[in-house]
Coordinates of C-alpha atoms and ligand atoms in Angstrom, one line a residue:
M1 CA 30.8 -11.7 -38.8
P2 CA 33.2 -12.6 -35.8
V3 CA 31.6 -13.3 -32.8
P4 CA 33.3 -13.0 -29.7
V5 CA 33.5 -15.3 -27.5
A6 CA 33.3 -14.8 -23.4
P7 CA 36.1 -14.5 -21.0
G8 CA 37.3 -17.0 -19.3
R9 CA 37.5 -20.5 -21.2
W10 CA 40.5 -23.4 -20.4
P11 CA 42.1 -25.4 -22.7
L12 CA 39.7 -28.4 -23.6
L13 CA 38.2 -27.6 -20.8
G14 CA 35.9 -24.4 -21.7
H15 CA 33.8 -21.8 -20.1
T16 CA 33.4 -25.6 -17.5
P17 CA 35.3 -24.1 -14.6
A18 CA 34.4 -20.6 -15.0
M19 CA 30.2 -21.7 -15.3
L20 CA 30.8 -24.2 -12.3
R21 CA 32.5 -21.5 -10.5
R22 CA 30.7 -18.1 -11.0
R23 CA 27.6 -19.5 -12.0
F24 CA 25.0 -16.6 -12.8
G25 CA 27.3 -14.6 -11.9
F26 CA 28.9 -15.4 -15.5
T27 CA 26.1 -15.0 -18.3
S28 CA 24.7 -12.0 -16.5
S29 CA 28.1 -9.9 -17.5
L30 CA 28.1 -11.2 -21.1
Y31 CA 25.2 -9.0 -22.7
A32 CA 28.9 -6.7 -22.1
R33 CA 29.7 -7.9 -25.3
G34 CA 27.4 -8.8 -28.0
D35 CA 24.1 -9.7 -28.8
V36 CA 25.8 -13.7 -29.2
V37 CA 28.6 -14.8 -27.5
R38 CA 30.2 -17.8 -28.0
V39 CA 30.6 -20.2 -24.7
Y40 CA 32.4 -23.7 -25.1
L41 CA 31.0 -26.4 -23.0
G42 CA 33.8 -28.1 -22.6
A43 CA 35.3 -28.9 -26.3
M44 CA 31.2 -28.1 -27.8
E45 CA 30.5 -24.5 -28.5
T46 CA 27.7 -22.5 -28.4
Y47 CA 25.9 -19.0 -29.1
F48 CA 24.8 -17.7 -25.8
V49 CA 22.1 -14.6 -26.9
T50 CA 22.2 -11.8 -24.4
S51 CA 19.3 -9.5 -26.1
P52 CA 15.6 -9.8 -25.5
E53 CA 15.0 -9.5 -29.5
L54 CA 17.0 -12.7 -30.5
T55 CA 16.1 -14.5 -27.4
Y56 CA 12.6 -14.1 -28.8
R57 CA 13.0 -14.7 -32.2
V58 CA 14.8 -18.4 -31.2
L59 CA 11.7 -19.5 -28.7
V60 CA 9.0 -17.7 -30.7
T61 CA 9.3 -16.0 -34.2
D62 CA 11.8 -18.4 -35.5
G63 CA 10.9 -21.3 -32.9
N64 CA 10.3 -24.1 -36.0
D65 CA 14.0 -23.5 -37.0
F66 CA 15.5 -24.8 -33.8
R67 CA 14.4 -28.2 -31.4
K68 CA 15.5 -29.1 -28.1
G69 CA 19.1 -29.1 -27.9
A70 CA 21.7 -30.6 -26.0
M71 CA 20.8 -29.6 -22.3
F72 CA 17.7 -32.0 -23.3
E73 CA 19.8 -34.6 -23.9
K74 CA 21.6 -34.6 -20.3
F75 CA 18.5 -35.5 -19.0
R76 CA 16.8 -37.6 -21.4
P77 CA 17.5 -40.5 -19.5
Y78 CA 15.2 -39.4 -16.9
V79 CA 12.4 -37.6 -18.9
G80 CA 12.6 -40.0 -22.0
N81 CA 10.4 -38.5 -24.4
G82 CA 8.1 -36.7 -22.3
L83 CA 6.9 -32.7 -23.0
A84 CA 10.3 -31.4 -21.8
V85 CA 11.8 -32.4 -24.1
S86 CA 10.4 -33.9 -27.1
D87 CA 9.4 -31.6 -30.3
G88 CA 7.4 -31.5 -33.7
V89 CA 5.0 -34.4 -33.9
L90 CA 4.7 -36.3 -31.3
H91 CA 5.5 -32.4 -29.3
R92 CA 1.9 -31.2 -30.6
R93 CA 0.1 -34.9 -30.0
Q94 CA 1.2 -35.3 -26.2
R95 CA 0.6 -30.9 -25.7
R96 CA -2.7 -31.1 -27.2
L97 CA -3.2 -34.6 -24.8
I98 CA -2.4 -32.8 -21.9
Q99 CA -4.1 -29.4 -22.1
P100 CA -7.0 -29.9 -21.3
S101 CA -5.9 -31.1 -17.6
F102 CA -4.1 -27.1 -17.2
H103 CA -7.4 -25.4 -18.7
H104 CA -9.9 -22.5 -16.8
A105 CA -12.3 -24.6 -15.6
A106 CA -8.9 -27.7 -14.4
I107 CA -7.3 -25.1 -12.4
A108 CA -10.3 -23.3 -10.9
G109 CA -10.6 -26.8 -9.7
Y110 CA -7.1 -27.5 -8.3
A111 CA -8.5 -24.0 -6.7
E112 CA -9.6 -25.7 -4.3
I113 CA -7.6 -28.4 -3.7
M114 CA -4.6 -25.6 -3.3
A115 CA -6.4 -23.5 -0.8
R116 CA -7.1 -26.4 0.7
A117 CA -3.2 -27.8 1.0
A118 CA -2.1 -24.9 2.1
A119 CA -5.0 -24.1 4.9
E120 CA -4.0 -28.3 6.1
L121 CA 0.3 -26.9 5.9
V122 CA 0.1 -24.4 8.5
R123 CA -3.0 -25.9 10.9
P124 CA -0.7 -27.6 13.4
W125 CA 1.9 -24.7 13.6
R126 CA 2.3 -23.6 17.1
P127 CA 3.3 -19.7 17.7
G128 CA 7.0 -18.8 17.8
E129 CA 7.6 -22.5 16.0
V130 CA 10.7 -22.8 13.4
R131 CA 9.6 -24.0 10.4
E132 CA 12.0 -25.0 8.0
V133 CA 10.5 -22.8 5.1
D134 CA 11.9 -24.4 2.1
H135 CA 11.2 -28.3 3.1
D136 CA 7.7 -26.9 4.4
M137 CA 6.9 -25.5 0.0
Q138 CA 7.9 -28.2 -1.6
A139 CA 5.6 -31.0 0.6
L140 CA 3.2 -28.5 -0.7
A141 CA 3.7 -28.5 -3.9
V142 CA 4.3 -32.0 -4.1
A143 CA 0.9 -32.7 -2.9
I144 CA -1.7 -29.9 -4.6
V145 CA 0.7 -31.5 -7.9
G146 CA -0.1 -35.4 -7.1
E147 CA -3.9 -34.6 -5.4
A148 CA -4.3 -31.9 -9.2
L149 CA -3.3 -33.6 -11.7
F150 CA -3.0 -37.5 -10.1
S151 CA -6.5 -36.8 -8.5
T152 CA -6.0 -39.7 -5.7
G153 CA -2.9 -38.7 -5.2
L154 CA 0.2 -40.2 -5.6
G155 CA 0.7 -42.0 -2.7
K156 CA 3.1 -41.5 0.5
A157 CA 6.2 -43.6 -1.3
A158 CA 6.1 -41.7 -4.9
I159 CA 5.7 -38.2 -2.6
E160 CA 9.1 -39.2 0.0
E161 CA 10.4 -39.8 -3.9
A162 CA 9.6 -37.2 -6.0
R163 CA 10.9 -34.6 -2.7
R164 CA 14.3 -36.9 -1.9
S165 CA 15.4 -37.4 -5.9
I166 CA 14.4 -34.7 -7.7
P167 CA 16.4 -32.3 -6.4
I168 CA 19.5 -34.7 -6.4
I169 CA 18.7 -35.2 -10.3
L170 CA 18.2 -31.4 -11.1
K171 CA 21.5 -30.6 -8.9
Y172 CA 23.4 -33.5 -11.0
G173 CA 22.1 -33.2 -14.2
M174 CA 22.9 -29.1 -14.8
I175 CA 26.9 -30.5 -14.1
R176 CA 26.6 -32.6 -16.6
V177 CA 25.1 -30.2 -19.1
L178 CA 28.3 -28.0 -18.1
S179 CA 30.8 -30.4 -18.7
P180 CA 32.6 -32.4 -21.3
A181 CA 31.0 -35.4 -22.6
F182 CA 33.2 -37.6 -20.7
V183 CA 32.2 -37.1 -17.0
E184 CA 29.4 -39.0 -18.2
K185 CA 31.5 -41.9 -17.9
L186 CA 33.3 -41.6 -14.7
P187 CA 32.6 -43.9 -11.4
I188 CA 32.2 -40.6 -9.5
P189 CA 29.5 -40.6 -7.0
A190 CA 27.8 -37.8 -8.3
N191 CA 27.0 -40.0 -11.3
R192 CA 26.2 -42.8 -8.7
R193 CA 24.2 -40.6 -7.0
F194 CA 22.3 -38.8 -10.5
D195 CA 21.8 -42.8 -12.4
E196 CA 20.0 -43.8 -8.8
A197 CA 17.8 -41.4 -8.1
I198 CA 16.9 -41.7 -11.8
D199 CA 16.5 -45.4 -10.9
R200 CA 14.1 -45.1 -7.9
M201 CA 12.0 -42.4 -10.0
R202 CA 10.8 -44.3 -12.6
T203 CA 10.6 -47.3 -10.3
I204 CA 7.7 -45.9 -8.5
V205 CA 6.2 -44.1 -11.8
E206 CA 5.7 -47.6 -13.8
E207 CA 4.9 -49.0 -9.9
L208 CA 1.4 -46.3 -10.3
I209 CA 1.2 -46.9 -14.2
D210 CA 1.0 -51.2 -12.7
N211 CA -1.8 -50.2 -10.5
W212 CA -4.1 -48.1 -12.8
R213 CA -3.2 -50.6 -15.2
A214 CA -4.5 -53.4 -13.0
E215 CA -8.2 -52.1 -12.0
Q216 CA -8.1 -49.5 -15.0
P217 CA -10.5 -46.6 -13.4
D218 CA -11.3 -44.0 -14.5
R219 CA -10.5 -40.9 -12.4
N220 CA -10.6 -37.6 -14.3
D221 CA -7.2 -37.4 -13.9
V222 CA -3.8 -36.7 -15.9
L223 CA -3.2 -41.1 -15.0
S224 CA -5.8 -42.3 -16.2
M225 CA -6.1 -39.2 -19.7
L226 CA -2.7 -40.7 -20.7
L227 CA -3.6 -44.3 -20.8
L228 CA -7.2 -43.6 -22.0
A229 CA -5.9 -41.9 -24.6
R230 CA -6.4 -43.1 -28.1
D231 CA -5.1 -42.1 -31.8
A232 CA -7.3 -40.8 -33.5
E233 CA -6.1 -42.2 -36.8
T234 CA -4.4 -46.0 -35.7
G235 CA -6.9 -46.1 -32.4
E236 CA -3.8 -46.9 -30.7
G237 CA -2.7 -45.6 -27.3
M238 CA 0.2 -44.6 -25.7
T239 CA 3.3 -47.4 -24.7
D240 CA 3.8 -47.6 -20.9
E241 CA 7.3 -45.5 -21.8
Q242 CA 5.8 -43.2 -22.9
V243 CA 3.4 -42.0 -20.6
R244 CA 6.2 -42.7 -17.5
D245 CA 7.8 -39.6 -19.6
E246 CA 5.3 -38.2 -19.3
V247 CA 4.2 -38.5 -15.3
I248 CA 8.1 -37.7 -14.4
T249 CA 7.8 -34.4 -16.3
L250 CA 5.0 -33.6 -14.9
L251 CA 5.6 -33.6 -11.4
T252 CA 9.2 -32.7 -12.3
A253 CA 9.0 -29.5 -13.9
G254 CA 5.6 -28.7 -11.6
I255 CA 7.6 -29.5 -8.2
E256 CA 10.8 -27.5 -7.8
T257 CA 10.0 -25.0 -9.5
S258 CA 6.9 -23.4 -7.7
A259 CA 8.1 -24.6 -4.5
L260 CA 11.4 -22.8 -4.6
A261 CA 9.1 -19.7 -5.8
L262 CA 7.1 -19.6 -3.0
S263 CA 10.0 -19.8 -0.4
W264 CA 11.5 -17.0 -2.4
L265 CA 8.6 -14.9 -1.8
F266 CA 8.6 -15.4 1.4
H267 CA 11.9 -15.0 2.0
E268 CA 11.6 -11.8 0.1
I269 CA 8.4 -10.4 1.8
A270 CA 9.8 -10.9 5.5
R271 CA 12.8 -8.6 4.3
H272 CA 10.6 -5.9 2.9
P273 CA 8.3 -4.8 5.3
E274 CA 6.5 -2.3 3.5
V275 CA 5.5 -5.1 0.5
E276 CA 4.7 -6.8 3.1
E277 CA 2.4 -5.1 4.9
K278 CA 1.0 -4.3 1.6
L279 CA 0.4 -7.7 0.4
H280 CA -1.4 -8.5 3.8
N281 CA -3.4 -5.5 3.6
E282 CA -4.8 -6.6 -0.1
I283 CA -4.8 -9.8 0.8
D284 CA -7.1 -9.4 4.3
E285 CA -9.8 -6.9 2.0
V286 CA -9.4 -9.0 -0.5
L287 CA -10.2 -12.5 2.1
G288 CA -12.4 -10.8 4.7
G289 CA -11.3 -13.7 6.3
R290 CA -12.9 -16.6 4.3
P291 CA -10.7 -18.8 2.6
A292 CA -9.3 -18.0 -1.6
T293 CA -11.3 -19.3 -4.2
A294 CA -10.2 -18.8 -8.0
E295 CA -11.9 -15.7 -8.7
D296 CA -9.9 -13.9 -5.5
V297 CA -6.5 -14.5 -7.8
P298 CA -7.3 -11.7 -10.6
R299 CA -7.9 -9.5 -7.4
L300 CA -4.8 -10.1 -5.6
V301 CA -3.0 -7.6 -7.5
Y302 CA -0.5 -6.7 -5.9
T303 CA -0.2 -10.2 -4.7
R304 CA 0.6 -10.9 -8.7
Q305 CA 2.8 -8.2 -8.4
V306 CA 4.8 -9.8 -5.5
V307 CA 4.6 -13.2 -7.6
N308 CA 6.1 -11.6 -10.7
E309 CA 9.4 -9.7 -9.3
V310 CA 9.7 -13.3 -7.6
L311 CA 9.6 -14.8 -10.5
R312 CA 12.4 -12.3 -12.6
M313 CA 14.6 -12.9 -9.7
Y314 CA 14.9 -16.6 -9.2
P315 CA 13.9 -18.0 -12.6
L316 CA 15.6 -21.0 -14.9
W317 CA 19.7 -20.0 -15.3
I318 CA 19.6 -21.0 -18.8
L319 CA 17.9 -22.9 -21.1
M320 CA 19.5 -24.5 -24.3
R321 CA 17.8 -24.8 -28.9
R322 CA 19.4 -26.5 -31.3
V323 CA 19.8 -24.6 -35.5
T324 CA 17.9 -27.5 -37.8
K325 CA 18.3 -25.6 -40.4
E326 CA 20.3 -22.9 -41.5
V327 CA 19.7 -19.2 -40.0
D328 CA 20.8 -15.7 -39.4
L329 CA 20.7 -14.7 -35.8
G330 CA 22.1 -11.3 -35.6
G331 CA 24.0 -11.8 -38.3
V332 CA 25.7 -14.0 -37.0
R333 CA 25.1 -17.6 -39.4
L334 CA 24.4 -19.9 -37.7
S335 CA 24.2 -23.8 -39.6
P336 CA 22.0 -27.0 -38.9
G337 CA 23.3 -28.7 -35.3
T338 CA 24.3 -25.9 -33.3
E339 CA 23.9 -25.4 -30.0
V340 CA 22.2 -22.2 -28.7
I341 CA 21.8 -21.2 -25.0
I342 CA 18.8 -18.3 -24.0
S343 CA 18.8 -17.6 -20.5
P344 CA 15.5 -16.3 -18.6
H345 CA 18.0 -15.3 -15.5
A346 CA 20.4 -12.7 -18.2
M347 CA 17.8 -11.3 -19.0
H348 CA 15.9 -10.4 -15.8
F349 CA 18.8 -9.6 -14.6
D350 CA 19.5 -7.4 -17.4
P351 CA 19.9 -3.5 -16.0
R352 CA 19.9 -2.3 -19.9
F353 CA 15.1 -3.4 -19.3
H354 CA 15.3 -4.4 -15.7
D355 CA 16.3 -0.7 -13.4
H356 CA 18.3 -1.7 -10.3
P357 CA 18.1 -5.7 -11.2
D358 CA 19.1 -6.3 -8.0
R359 CA 17.2 -4.5 -6.0
F360 CA 13.0 -6.1 -4.9
D361 CA 10.8 -3.9 -6.0
P362 CA 6.9 -5.1 -6.8
D363 CA 6.1 -1.9 -7.9
R364 CA 7.5 -2.4 -11.0
W365 CA 5.1 -5.0 -12.2
A366 CA 2.4 -2.1 -11.3
G367 CA 0.4 -0.9 -13.5
E368 CA 1.2 0.2 -17.3
R369 CA 4.8 0.1 -16.1
A370 CA 6.0 -2.8 -17.2
K371 CA 4.3 -2.3 -20.9
D372 CA 7.4 -1.5 -22.6
L373 CA 9.3 -4.1 -22.2
P374 CA 10.7 -5.5 -25.1
R375 CA 9.3 -9.4 -25.6
G376 CA 11.8 -11.5 -24.2
A377 CA 13.2 -9.2 -21.5
Y378 CA 10.3 -11.1 -18.9
L379 CA 10.5 -15.1 -19.3
P380 CA 9.5 -16.4 -16.2
F381 CA 7.7 -19.6 -18.4
S382 CA 9.2 -19.1 -21.4
A383 CA 7.8 -18.6 -24.6
G384 CA 6.8 -20.0 -27.9
A385 CA 6.2 -23.9 -28.3
H386 CA 7.7 -25.3 -25.3
Q387 CA 6.6 -22.8 -22.9
C388 CA 5.6 -24.1 -19.9
I389 CA 2.3 -25.7 -19.8
G390 CA 1.7 -25.3 -16.0
N391 CA 2.4 -21.7 -16.3
S392 CA -1.2 -20.6 -15.1
F393 CA -1.2 -23.1 -12.9
A394 CA 1.7 -21.8 -10.9
M395 CA 0.4 -18.3 -10.5
T396 CA -3.3 -19.9 -8.7
E397 CA -1.3 -21.9 -7.0
I398 CA 1.5 -19.2 -6.1
A399 CA -1.2 -17.1 -5.3
I400 CA -3.7 -19.4 -3.1
V401 CA -0.7 -20.4 -1.1
V402 CA 0.6 -17.4 -0.5
A403 CA -3.1 -15.9 0.3
T404 CA -3.8 -18.5 3.1
I405 CA -0.6 -18.2 4.9
A406 CA -0.1 -14.4 4.8
A407 CA -3.7 -14.3 5.8
A408 CA -3.2 -15.4 9.7
W409 CA 0.1 -16.0 9.5
R410 CA 4.2 -13.9 9.1
L411 CA 6.8 -16.2 8.4
V412 CA 10.4 -13.9 11.0
P413 CA 13.8 -14.3 9.6
V414 CA 15.5 -16.2 12.4
P415 CA 18.9 -14.8 12.9
G416 CA 22.5 -16.2 12.9
E417 CA 23.4 -18.2 9.2
P418 CA 22.7 -16.0 6.2
V419 CA 20.6 -17.6 4.0
R420 CA 23.4 -18.6 1.2
V421 CA 22.0 -19.5 -3.0
K422 CA 23.1 -22.8 -4.5
Y423 CA 23.4 -23.4 -8.1
T424 CA 21.6 -26.3 -10.1
T425 CA 18.6 -25.4 -13.1
T426 CA 18.1 -22.7 -10.6
A427 CA 18.5 -20.7 -7.0
Y428 CA 17.5 -22.8 -4.1
P429 CA 18.1 -21.8 -0.6
S430 CA 20.9 -23.1 1.1
R431 CA 18.3 -23.6 3.8
L432 CA 15.0 -21.2 5.3
P433 CA 14.3 -22.0 8.5
M434 CA 11.2 -18.7 10.1
T435 CA 9.9 -18.4 12.6
A436 CA 5.8 -18.6 12.3
V437 CA 4.4 -15.4 14.5
P438 CA 0.3 -15.2 14.4
R439 CA -0.7 -12.1 13.5
F440 CA -3.5 -12.0 14.9
P441 CA -2.5 -13.3 18.4
Ligands
HEM1 C1 6.6 -20.9 -10.4 C2 6.2 -22.0 -11.5 C3 7.2 -22.1 -13.0 C4 7.9 -21.9 -14.0 C5 9.4 -20.4 -13.1 C6 8.2 -23.4 -14.9 C7 9.2 -22.5 -16.1 C8 8.7 -23.5 -17.0 C9 9.5 -22.9 -18.1 C10 10.6 -21.5 -18.4 C11 9.3 -23.6 -19.0 C12 9.8 -23.5 -20.6 C13 11.4 -24.5 -21.0 C14 11.4 -24.5 -22.1 O1 10.8 -23.2 -23.2 O2 12.4 -25.1 -22.7 C15 8.2 -25.0 -18.4 C16 7.9 -25.7 -19.3 C17 7.4 -27.4 -18.7 N1 6.3 -26.8 -17.2 FE1 6.9 -25.4 -16.3 N2 6.9 -24.0 -14.8 C18 6.7 -24.1 -13.7 C19 5.7 -24.5 -13.0 C20 4.8 -25.4 -13.2 C21 3.8 -27.0 -13.0 C22 3.0 -26.2 -11.9 C23 3.9 -27.2 -13.8 C24 2.6 -29.0 -14.0 C25 1.5 -28.7 -13.4 C26 5.2 -27.2 -15.0 C27 4.9 -28.0 -16.6 C28 6.1 -27.5 -17.5 C29 6.0 -28.6 -18.4 C30 5.7 -30.5 -18.8 C31 6.4 -27.8 -19.5 C32 7.3 -28.7 -20.4 C33 6.1 -27.8 -21.8 C34 6.4 -27.8 -23.2 O3 7.7 -28.9 -23.4 O4 5.9 -28.3 -24.2 N3 5.5 -26.2 -14.7 N4 8.1 -24.3 -17.3

């Protein structure tokens, strides 16, 4: 079956210029061309999937016929063989090992850290003070992941480095994904910044590992667990490189995503006073003035609707998979080695499945309303073997942080320069200054 080609293809450069220029706008209109559309990243042919059914097949039903694709290869100099990039036996083993740190019982313990960190963030706030909310949320997310997964915290230097380097790596890494291969060999500032940020992150994490090796403490955290793990058959431990790759993966996957969701959440509720009021009423009723705990999360029903809607509107842009054996994808035969692109963002903005997708409407997640959505139409955490390992961690974190902050404070946009969206692997606010106003002066 002939597969349509996306509009805007250039000789040699393929769709790279259109993708770089139009970003999410380019991918969210492709569904009109067909369920599978060809997109060229430079000279590389890829198959972009626009239907939820086929997306779900790639990720879950036929997941064994796919591995991680070219996009993840571009990040390999950074995340090495960490969980987000590894496949097959190694991925299964590592995932099994890391999973207990994300079990229900572990998350209940992290909830206390999350509530404490959010309370510490707002403690010095003064009425009328302008906060850079995106910076605050990033600092908070770093502190939470640092303390929850690396019990003594990451240390000041590692925290600073994570905050500085991860956004740089994601930004330039995404440009590499979209660009022809020769671009990464060019001696341009973008490549230098990417390489330097990687070096700095790796050095910092290697120091964490060296310090641990010097003392060998079992702190019952992820770092100790990774370093103490022994293979059941061979009795061998993990190499320091593998531990470093897993730590870097967890830091990268676990910080920016939650920080951005929190930032956009405060941005959206400030623009929708009726949502903000309902959220405040629920938080006041459920918490009654005491700190939020893990048990409150299921009772914060409307708050979770708001979180679901933020994750719908601000998800990851694209993910890639590579075909491992010949597959039929909606009548299109794909041979091994073919690159497939799926897009949580395109799914979430498809008007065939989400009414008025540009509208921020937490009520679309009320009660049974979302039950008719086809599988694959809402994928904030992806699905299948590589589904986000931190999804309950993130949902708990966002709900607890929002409940803690919004119990006492409103964040009001500062008039002036509007908040614009900057695109990398996902949507970033260009800036997010907001005035802190006490709810009960
Ligand atoms: C709102 C917050 C978050 C969002 C939207 C999110 C989204 C995602 C998505 C879409 C994937 C799947 C990628 C794929 O299928 O190729 C993923 C994987 C992953 N996430 Fe998250 N994530 C979030 C929070 C977190 C947190 C808090 C952690 C850890 C503390 C985390 C750790 C990971 C890891 C390790 C993977 C790789 C899993 C694997 O490949 O087996 N994420 N995340």
